Amino acid sequence: MSIIIKTAEDIEKMRVVGQLAAEQLRMIASHIKPGVTTNELNDICHEYTINTQDATPAPLNYHGFPKSICTSVNHQVCHGIPSDKKLKNGDIVNIDVTLIKDGYHGDTSKMFFVGEPSILAQRLCRISRECLRIGIEMVKPGIYLGDIGHAIQQHAETNNCSVVREYCGHGIGKGFHEEPQVLHYGSRGTGAILEPGMIFTIEPMLNAGKRQVKLLPDEWTVITKDRSLSAQWEHTILVTDDGHEVLTRLPGDDI
Ligand code: MF3
Ligand code: CO
Ligand code: CO
């Protein structure tokens, strides 16, 4: 097994699905407010994916996942299953969407505020977003994956946040999760060397408390062991000849 270098045709299709995934996150933003359930958000995304975007929600039935998006609230780290529980003022929620269009995957997630979260919650969301940005800006041919992980870990820990180690970014294309694993911690000069045509996600998960996590009995939802808040941002990124292209970033967006 090795890292798939994408062809020009693959890349064009990854651009298309990447933009669809980003547009879906932009679409759902206005629905996120106190009183809405994560199931309602799931249903809106599901319907939009199929009927408006003529695409397929990749999470649905993926290794048995029961819904079309992941919704991870407050101390939930990732892979939260949409439910009938209502969002309330002060919550932070990660919405993670992955679409399949023409056989290719686009994967992106971001944090949303429900009403007005605490200063601590807002800060955690900002630091985790900065970690994603720092990782993205390093991407170019010749650097090591470990350089990215190191920089992300450095920024998180300098700001008193911890980095989750059990889950990582991943290669993506015709497969949802391809090689390589993109760790959000580590040492410079380790791991794969980036080459033009690689496409992978960077999706750091940061906790306000300790880094340890726990899997709920539903076998999907990951939470922080100490119940501290957790935040995550994700983009799908192409390595170009001289740098990178963020396939899930919309024109004019700053992240
Ligand atoms: N979108 C997630 C990721 O970033 C994976 C979700 S898998 C699911 O890799 F089955 F939980 F949907
Ligand atoms: Co991903
Ligand atoms: Co994702």
Short mmCIF file of N, CA, C and O and ligand atoms in Angstrom, two decimals, residues 79 96-98 106-109 168-172 176-177 200-203 232 234-236, ligand 2:
data_model
loop_
_atom_site.label_atom_id
_atom_site.label_comp_id
_atom_site.label_asym_id
_atom_site.label_seq_id
_atom_site.Cartn_x
_atom_site.Cartn_y
_atom_site.Cartn_z
N HIS A 79 -17.20 12.13 15.34
CA HIS A 79 -18.09 11.01 15.00
C HIS A 79 -19.37 10.99 15.84
O HIS A 79 -19.97 9.93 16.05
N ASP A 96 -19.43 17.79 10.45
CA ASP A 96 -18.46 17.17 9.54
C ASP A 96 -19.22 16.53 8.39
O ASP A 96 -20.01 15.61 8.61
N VAL A 97 -19.00 17.06 7.19
CA VAL A 97 -19.70 16.52 6.01
C VAL A 97 -18.70 15.89 5.06
O VAL A 97 -17.59 16.41 4.86
N THR A 98 -19.07 14.76 4.51
CA THR A 98 -18.28 14.13 3.45
C THR A 98 -19.24 13.71 2.35
O THR A 98 -20.23 13.01 2.61
N GLY A 106 -15.19 14.38 -0.90
CA GLY A 106 -14.78 15.69 -0.37
C GLY A 106 -15.18 15.73 1.10
O GLY A 106 -16.33 15.43 1.45
N ASP A 107 -14.24 16.11 1.97
CA ASP A 107 -14.42 15.96 3.43
C ASP A 107 -14.03 17.27 4.11
O ASP A 107 -12.88 17.73 3.96
N THR A 108 -14.95 17.87 4.84
CA THR A 108 -14.63 19.12 5.53
C THR A 108 -15.51 19.29 6.76
O THR A 108 -16.63 18.78 6.79
N SER A 109 -14.99 19.97 7.78
CA SER A 109 -15.79 20.23 8.97
C SER A 109 -15.37 21.54 9.59
O SER A 109 -14.27 22.04 9.36
N CYS A 168 -6.89 10.92 13.13
CA CYS A 168 -5.96 11.73 12.35
C CYS A 168 -6.56 12.08 11.00
O CYS A 168 -7.64 11.61 10.64
N GLY A 169 -5.85 12.94 10.26
CA GLY A 169 -6.23 13.21 8.88
C GLY A 169 -5.84 12.01 8.02
O GLY A 169 -5.20 11.07 8.50
N HIS A 170 -6.20 12.09 6.74
CA HIS A 170 -6.07 10.89 5.89
C HIS A 170 -6.02 11.28 4.42
O HIS A 170 -6.61 12.29 4.01
N GLY A 171 -5.36 10.43 3.63
CA GLY A 171 -5.49 10.55 2.18
C GLY A 171 -6.94 10.36 1.80
O GLY A 171 -7.70 9.71 2.54
N ILE A 172 -7.32 10.96 0.66
CA ILE A 172 -8.73 10.89 0.24
C ILE A 172 -8.80 11.00 -1.27
O ILE A 172 -7.96 11.66 -1.88
N PHE A 176 -12.63 6.97 0.91
CA PHE A 176 -12.93 7.93 1.97
C PHE A 176 -11.65 8.11 2.81
O PHE A 176 -11.22 9.24 3.07
N HIS A 177 -11.08 6.99 3.23
CA HIS A 177 -9.86 7.04 4.05
C HIS A 177 -8.77 6.25 3.36
O HIS A 177 -8.76 5.03 3.37
N PHE A 200 -4.94 15.02 0.75
CA PHE A 200 -5.23 14.49 2.09
C PHE A 200 -5.96 15.54 2.91
O PHE A 200 -6.01 16.71 2.53
N THR A 201 -6.53 15.09 4.03
CA THR A 201 -7.18 16.03 4.94
C THR A 201 -6.22 16.38 6.07
O THR A 201 -5.33 15.60 6.43
N ILE A 202 -6.42 17.56 6.62
CA ILE A 202 -5.84 17.93 7.91
C ILE A 202 -7.05 18.26 8.77
O ILE A 202 -7.94 19.01 8.33
N GLU A 203 -7.16 17.67 9.96
CA GLU A 203 -8.38 17.82 10.75
C GLU A 203 -8.10 17.73 12.25
O GLU A 203 -8.58 16.83 12.95
N GLN A 232 -12.76 20.88 16.49
CA GLN A 232 -12.08 20.34 15.30
C GLN A 232 -12.46 21.14 14.06
O GLN A 232 -13.62 21.54 13.89
N GLU A 234 -11.61 20.91 9.65
CA GLU A 234 -11.05 20.00 8.64
C GLU A 234 -11.17 20.57 7.23
O GLU A 234 -12.21 21.12 6.86
N HIS A 235 -10.10 20.39 6.46
CA HIS A 235 -10.14 20.67 5.02
C HIS A 235 -9.50 19.52 4.25
O HIS A 235 -8.67 18.78 4.79
N THR A 236 -9.87 19.43 2.97
CA THR A 236 -9.25 18.50 2.02
C THR A 236 -8.29 19.32 1.15
O THR A 236 -8.71 20.33 0.56
CO CO B 2 -11.59 13.36 7.33
#
